[in-house]
mmCIF file with all atom_site columns, C-alpha atoms in Angstrom:
data_model
loop_
_atom_site.group_PDB
_atom_site.id
_atom_site.type_symbol
_atom_site.label_atom_id
_atom_site.label_alt_id
_atom_site.label_comp_id
_atom_site.label_asym_id
_atom_site.label_entity_id
_atom_site.label_seq_id
_atom_site.pdbx_PDB_ins_code
_atom_site.Cartn_x
_atom_site.Cartn_y
_atom_site.Cartn_z
_atom_site.occupancy
_atom_site.B_iso_or_equiv
_atom_site.pdbx_formal_charge
_atom_site.auth_seq_id
_atom_site.auth_comp_id
_atom_site.auth_asym_id
_atom_site.auth_atom_id
_atom_site.pdbx_PDB_model_num
ATOM 1  C CA . MET A 1 1  ? -5.941  -18.715 80.823 1.00 61.00 ? 91  MET A CA 1
ATOM 2  C CA . ASN A 1 2  ? -5.517  -15.927 83.316 1.00 86.00 ? 92  ASN A CA 1
ATOM 3  C CA . HIS A 1 3  ? -8.152  -13.190 82.991 1.00 86.00 ? 93  HIS A CA 1
ATOM 4  C CA . SER A 1 4  ? -5.679  -10.321 83.475 1.00 88.00 ? 94  SER A CA 1
ATOM 5  C CA . LEU A 1 5  ? -3.362  -11.824 80.858 1.00 87.00 ? 95  LEU A CA 1
ATOM 6  C CA . HIS A 1 6  ? -6.271  -12.018 78.452 1.00 88.00 ? 96  HIS A CA 1
ATOM 7  C CA . LEU A 1 7  ? -7.222  -8.385  79.053 1.00 90.00 ? 97  LEU A CA 1
ATOM 8  C CA . SER A 1 8  ? -3.660  -7.137  78.647 1.00 90.00 ? 98  SER A CA 1
ATOM 9  C CA . THR A 1 9  ? -3.290  -9.088  75.401 1.00 89.00 ? 99  THR A CA 1
ATOM 10 C CA . ILE A 1 10 ? -6.487  -7.591  74.012 1.00 89.00 ? 100 ILE A CA 1
ATOM 11 C CA . ARG A 1 11 ? -5.364  -4.102  75.080 1.00 91.00 ? 101 ARG A CA 1
ATOM 12 C CA . LYS A 1 12 ? -1.976  -4.508  73.369 1.00 90.00 ? 102 LYS A CA 1
ATOM 13 C CA . MET A 1 13 ? -3.607  -5.790  70.189 1.00 87.00 ? 103 MET A CA 1
ATOM 14 C CA . ASN A 1 14 ? -6.018  -2.854  70.159 1.00 88.00 ? 104 ASN A CA 1
ATOM 15 C CA . LEU A 1 15 ? -3.196  -0.360  70.589 1.00 90.00 ? 105 LEU A CA 1
ATOM 16 C CA . ARG A 1 16 ? -1.408  -1.790  67.565 1.00 90.00 ? 106 ARG A CA 1
ATOM 17 C CA . ILE A 1 17 ? -4.337  -2.547  65.268 1.00 91.00 ? 107 ILE A CA 1
ATOM 18 C CA . MET A 1 18 ? -6.717  0.375   65.860 1.00 89.00 ? 108 MET A CA 1
ATOM 19 C CA . PRO A 1 19 ? -4.400  3.145   64.565 1.00 91.00 ? 109 PRO A CA 1
ATOM 20 C CA . PHE A 1 20 ? -3.828  1.139   61.379 1.00 91.00 ? 110 PHE A CA 1
ATOM 21 C CA . ILE A 1 21 ? -7.563  0.557   60.887 1.00 89.00 ? 111 ILE A CA 1
ATOM 22 C CA . THR A 1 22 ? -8.215  4.258   61.511 1.00 89.00 ? 112 THR A CA 1
ATOM 23 C CA . VAL A 1 23 ? -5.719  5.241   58.805 1.00 92.00 ? 113 VAL A CA 1
ATOM 24 C CA . LEU A 1 24 ? -7.322  2.780   56.371 1.00 88.00 ? 114 LEU A CA 1
ATOM 25 C CA . TYR A 1 25 ? -10.765 4.220   57.146 1.00 86.00 ? 115 TYR A CA 1
ATOM 26 C CA . LEU A 1 26 ? -9.478  7.750   56.534 1.00 88.00 ? 116 LEU A CA 1
ATOM 27 C CA . ILE A 1 27 ? -7.977  6.737   53.181 1.00 86.00 ? 117 ILE A CA 1
ATOM 28 C CA . ALA A 1 28 ? -11.253 5.087   52.139 1.00 79.00 ? 118 ALA A CA 1
ATOM 29 C CA . TYR A 1 29 ? -13.178 8.235   53.119 1.00 81.00 ? 119 TYR A CA 1
ATOM 30 C CA . ILE A 1 30 ? -10.827 10.498  51.143 1.00 81.00 ? 120 ILE A CA 1
ATOM 31 C CA . ASP A 1 31 ? -11.122 8.175   48.140 1.00 75.00 ? 121 ASP A CA 1
ATOM 32 C CA . ARG A 1 32 ? -14.918 8.270   48.337 1.00 72.00 ? 122 ARG A CA 1
ATOM 33 C CA . VAL A 1 33 ? -14.947 12.066  48.492 1.00 72.00 ? 123 VAL A CA 1
ATOM 34 C CA . SER A 1 34 ? -12.547 12.384  45.555 1.00 74.00 ? 124 SER A CA 1
ATOM 35 C CA . ILE A 1 35 ? -14.752 10.104  43.448 1.00 73.00 ? 125 ILE A CA 1
ATOM 36 C CA . LEU A 1 36 ? -17.765 12.290  44.189 1.00 71.00 ? 126 LEU A CA 1
ATOM 37 C CA . VAL A 1 37 ? -15.834 15.384  43.111 1.00 75.00 ? 127 VAL A CA 1
ATOM 38 C CA . ALA A 1 38 ? -14.614 13.631  39.956 1.00 79.00 ? 128 ALA A CA 1
ATOM 39 C CA . VAL A 1 39 ? -18.184 12.693  39.007 1.00 80.00 ? 129 VAL A CA 1
ATOM 40 C CA . LEU A 1 40 ? -18.997 16.311  38.295 1.00 78.00 ? 130 LEU A CA 1
ATOM 41 C CA . GLN A 1 41 ? -16.171 16.623  35.771 1.00 82.00 ? 131 GLN A CA 1
ATOM 42 C CA . VAL A 1 42 ? -16.741 13.175  34.233 1.00 81.00 ? 132 VAL A CA 1
ATOM 43 C CA . ASN A 1 43 ? -20.429 13.857  33.663 1.00 80.00 ? 133 ASN A CA 1
ATOM 44 C CA . ALA A 1 44 ? -19.595 17.095  31.865 1.00 81.00 ? 134 ALA A CA 1
ATOM 45 C CA . ASP A 1 45 ? -16.794 15.567  29.762 1.00 85.00 ? 135 ASP A CA 1
ATOM 46 C CA . LEU A 1 46 ? -18.776 12.509  28.674 1.00 84.00 ? 136 LEU A CA 1
ATOM 47 C CA . ALA A 1 47 ? -22.109 14.328  28.394 1.00 85.00 ? 137 ALA A CA 1
ATOM 48 C CA . MET A 1 48 ? -23.697 11.873  30.826 1.00 83.00 ? 138 MET A CA 1
ATOM 49 C CA . THR A 1 49 ? -26.850 12.543  32.770 1.00 85.00 ? 139 THR A CA 1
ATOM 50 C CA . THR A 1 50 ? -27.064 11.600  36.423 1.00 83.00 ? 140 THR A CA 1
ATOM 51 C CA . GLU A 1 51 ? -29.313 8.658   35.504 1.00 89.00 ? 141 GLU A CA 1
ATOM 52 C CA . MET A 1 52 ? -26.729 7.335   33.044 1.00 87.00 ? 142 MET A CA 1
ATOM 53 C CA . TYR A 1 53 ? -24.011 7.672   35.649 1.00 83.00 ? 143 TYR A CA 1
ATOM 54 C CA . GLY A 1 54 ? -26.151 5.882   38.242 1.00 85.00 ? 144 GLY A CA 1
ATOM 55 C CA . ILE A 1 55 ? -26.760 2.969   35.881 1.00 88.00 ? 145 ILE A CA 1
ATOM 56 C CA . ALA A 1 56 ? -23.053 2.731   35.016 1.00 83.00 ? 146 ALA A CA 1
ATOM 57 C CA . ALA A 1 57 ? -22.077 2.848   38.699 1.00 81.00 ? 147 ALA A CA 1
ATOM 58 C CA . GLY A 1 58 ? -24.671 0.193   39.519 1.00 84.00 ? 148 GLY A CA 1
ATOM 59 C CA . ILE A 1 59 ? -23.369 -2.129  36.817 1.00 87.00 ? 149 ILE A CA 1
ATOM 60 C CA . PHE A 1 60 ? -19.828 -1.628  38.067 1.00 81.00 ? 150 PHE A CA 1
ATOM 61 C CA . TYR A 1 61 ? -20.891 -2.314  41.649 1.00 80.00 ? 151 TYR A CA 1
ATOM 62 C CA . VAL A 1 62 ? -22.721 -5.536  40.782 1.00 83.00 ? 152 VAL A CA 1
ATOM 63 C CA . THR A 1 63 ? -19.803 -6.886  38.738 1.00 80.00 ? 153 THR A CA 1
ATOM 64 C CA . TYR A 1 64 ? -17.345 -5.867  41.466 1.00 75.00 ? 154 TYR A CA 1
ATOM 65 C CA . ILE A 1 65 ? -19.303 -7.700  44.156 1.00 79.00 ? 155 ILE A CA 1
ATOM 66 C CA . THR A 1 66 ? -19.775 -10.852 42.089 1.00 80.00 ? 156 THR A CA 1
ATOM 67 C CA . SER A 1 67 ? -16.100 -11.025 41.114 1.00 76.00 ? 157 SER A CA 1
ATOM 68 C CA . ARG A 1 68 ? -15.067 -10.406 44.713 1.00 68.00 ? 158 ARG A CA 1
ATOM 69 C CA . CYS A 1 69 ? -17.352 -13.172 45.938 1.00 66.00 ? 159 CYS A CA 1
ATOM 70 C CA . ARG A 1 70 ? -15.893 -15.599 43.421 1.00 65.00 ? 160 ARG A CA 1
ATOM 71 C CA . ALA A 1 71 ? -12.361 -14.649 44.423 1.00 59.00 ? 161 ALA A CA 1
ATOM 72 C CA . THR A 1 72 ? -13.015 -15.084 48.145 1.00 64.00 ? 162 THR A CA 1
ATOM 73 C CA . ARG A 1 73 ? -15.550 -17.912 47.780 1.00 66.00 ? 163 ARG A CA 1
ATOM 74 C CA . CYS A 1 74 ? -18.201 -16.210 49.877 1.00 59.00 ? 164 CYS A CA 1
#
């Protein structure tokens, strides 16, 4: 394969894929920030301490990872 053809193909792919990945990263960051803001209200409404919230988040994270691994067969 021609080296210049390879480089131009990679450049074209990057120009199409990178903006999309950047938007996805921004959405994930906004989601993470909104969850952190919501934690303050949830802790007050449910009368949870920060330790209780940490344990609940840890349990959720472990079950999320194990179910994701089973779904993708990692």
